[in-house]
């Protein structure tokens, strides 16, 4: 079977990390490819059926889906510029990053696609050339697709990713970066200094001191995926566990967490999964920094977050216990909070 071999140095191992933010463009691209095959049916068949039903009744959505299937086919290659290195939860910012790819890069990457359909080939040629109508068409397709098919499922996606983040963070705390490399995928084998992964084609990726970002994805289904261009930031997007996907819908009701902690503290706990400052939380929640400090003090005393201060800024980060509370059932969360209170 073909394999991807990722070569590490000691510096690469030290710089390997788990991405703790949802990547909107990877979810979009992965879901578009998922619509083009029938594998992983137990998890995704209901979603595919809903998409087919909506597409049959909505010509604008149908055009968006066909456009994205053209530029992101289910194949051994799709353009890297569709998944820019950007941490944002805003679809407009993500789309802007896609469209702002350098023209030479867009031309090169789109040029590797070989559609059989004449109309699709003509549009890709115009996209590669940076024609304004083609770029606008791609922008519209990405926005319509996201608003119609991804945004309504964001809560479920986030629920699955939070469980994966919690598992990965605990593995990292127990066993360091090598623990992550042994945990993230059954398709991967870590034999220092090489990570070997079952892959659609044979290739070698030399990290060269840049480290590796491991990014769990809800819609990534068949195997981990790396960028085609080895010069770009090394990232490996991998499927979350199938069982986690199936359970995510049952654990994404924020009402349970809000009832347990209060709405403001529940929002804060979710926001600090990837770290946040007091000022950032104040803007997110819409209350004064002094009020945020009160709530973070309560969460810190319960062992759910930690706070690190540098000069005048305080950065808050969730703890493994906080992650367990965030991703557990209401009963499990109550037990965790009880234990935290006992230790306080």
PDB file of N, CA and C in Angstrom, residues 48 69 71 74 86 102 114 165 187 270:
ATOM      1  N   UNK A  48     -25.328  13.181   3.853  1.00  0.00           N
ATOM      2  CA  UNK A  48     -25.340  13.164   2.388  1.00  0.00           C
ATOM      3  C   UNK A  48     -26.773  13.205   1.851  1.00  0.00           C
ATOM      4  N   UNK A  69     -16.932  20.941  -6.153  1.00  0.00           N
ATOM      5  CA  UNK A  69     -16.485  19.614  -6.582  1.00  0.00           C
ATOM      6  C   UNK A  69     -15.485  19.719  -7.729  1.00  0.00           C
ATOM      7  N   UNK A  71     -13.262  22.233  -8.190  1.00  0.00           N
ATOM      8  CA  UNK A  71     -11.969  22.742  -7.724  1.00  0.00           C
ATOM      9  C   UNK A  71     -11.388  21.896  -6.596  1.00  0.00           C
ATOM     10  N   UNK A  74     -12.549  14.637  -5.394  1.00  0.00           N
ATOM     11  CA  UNK A  74     -12.122  13.508  -4.561  1.00  0.00           C
ATOM     12  C   UNK A  74     -11.056  12.757  -5.351  1.00  0.00           C
ATOM     13  N   UNK A  86      -4.600  29.764   8.377  1.00  0.00           N
ATOM     14  CA  UNK A  86      -5.278  30.882   9.026  1.00  0.00           C
ATOM     15  C   UNK A  86      -6.170  30.345  10.125  1.00  0.00           C
ATOM     16  N   UNK A 102      -1.343  34.162  -3.842  1.00  0.00           N
ATOM     17  CA  UNK A 102      -0.588  34.765  -4.950  1.00  0.00           C
ATOM     18  C   UNK A 102      -1.004  34.175  -6.291  1.00  0.00           C
ATOM     19  N   UNK A 114      -7.376  18.309 -13.802  1.00  0.00           N
ATOM     20  CA  UNK A 114      -7.679  17.906 -15.171  1.00  0.00           C
ATOM     21  C   UNK A 114      -9.137  17.474 -15.296  1.00  0.00           C
ATOM     22  N   UNK A 165      -9.915  17.072  20.944  1.00  0.00           N
ATOM     23  CA  UNK A 165      -8.937  17.953  21.583  1.00  0.00           C
ATOM     24  C   UNK A 165      -8.644  17.497  23.008  1.00  0.00           C
ATOM     25  N   UNK A 187      -3.991   4.584  11.225  1.00  0.00           N
ATOM     26  CA  UNK A 187      -3.313   4.410   9.939  1.00  0.00           C
ATOM     27  C   UNK A 187      -1.854   4.839  10.007  1.00  0.00           C
ATOM     28  N   UNK A 270     -15.456  27.422  27.108  1.00  0.00           N
ATOM     29  CA  UNK A 270     -15.311  27.023  25.705  1.00  0.00           C
ATOM     30  C   UNK A 270     -14.279  27.893  24.990  1.00  0.00           C
TER      31      UNK A 270
END
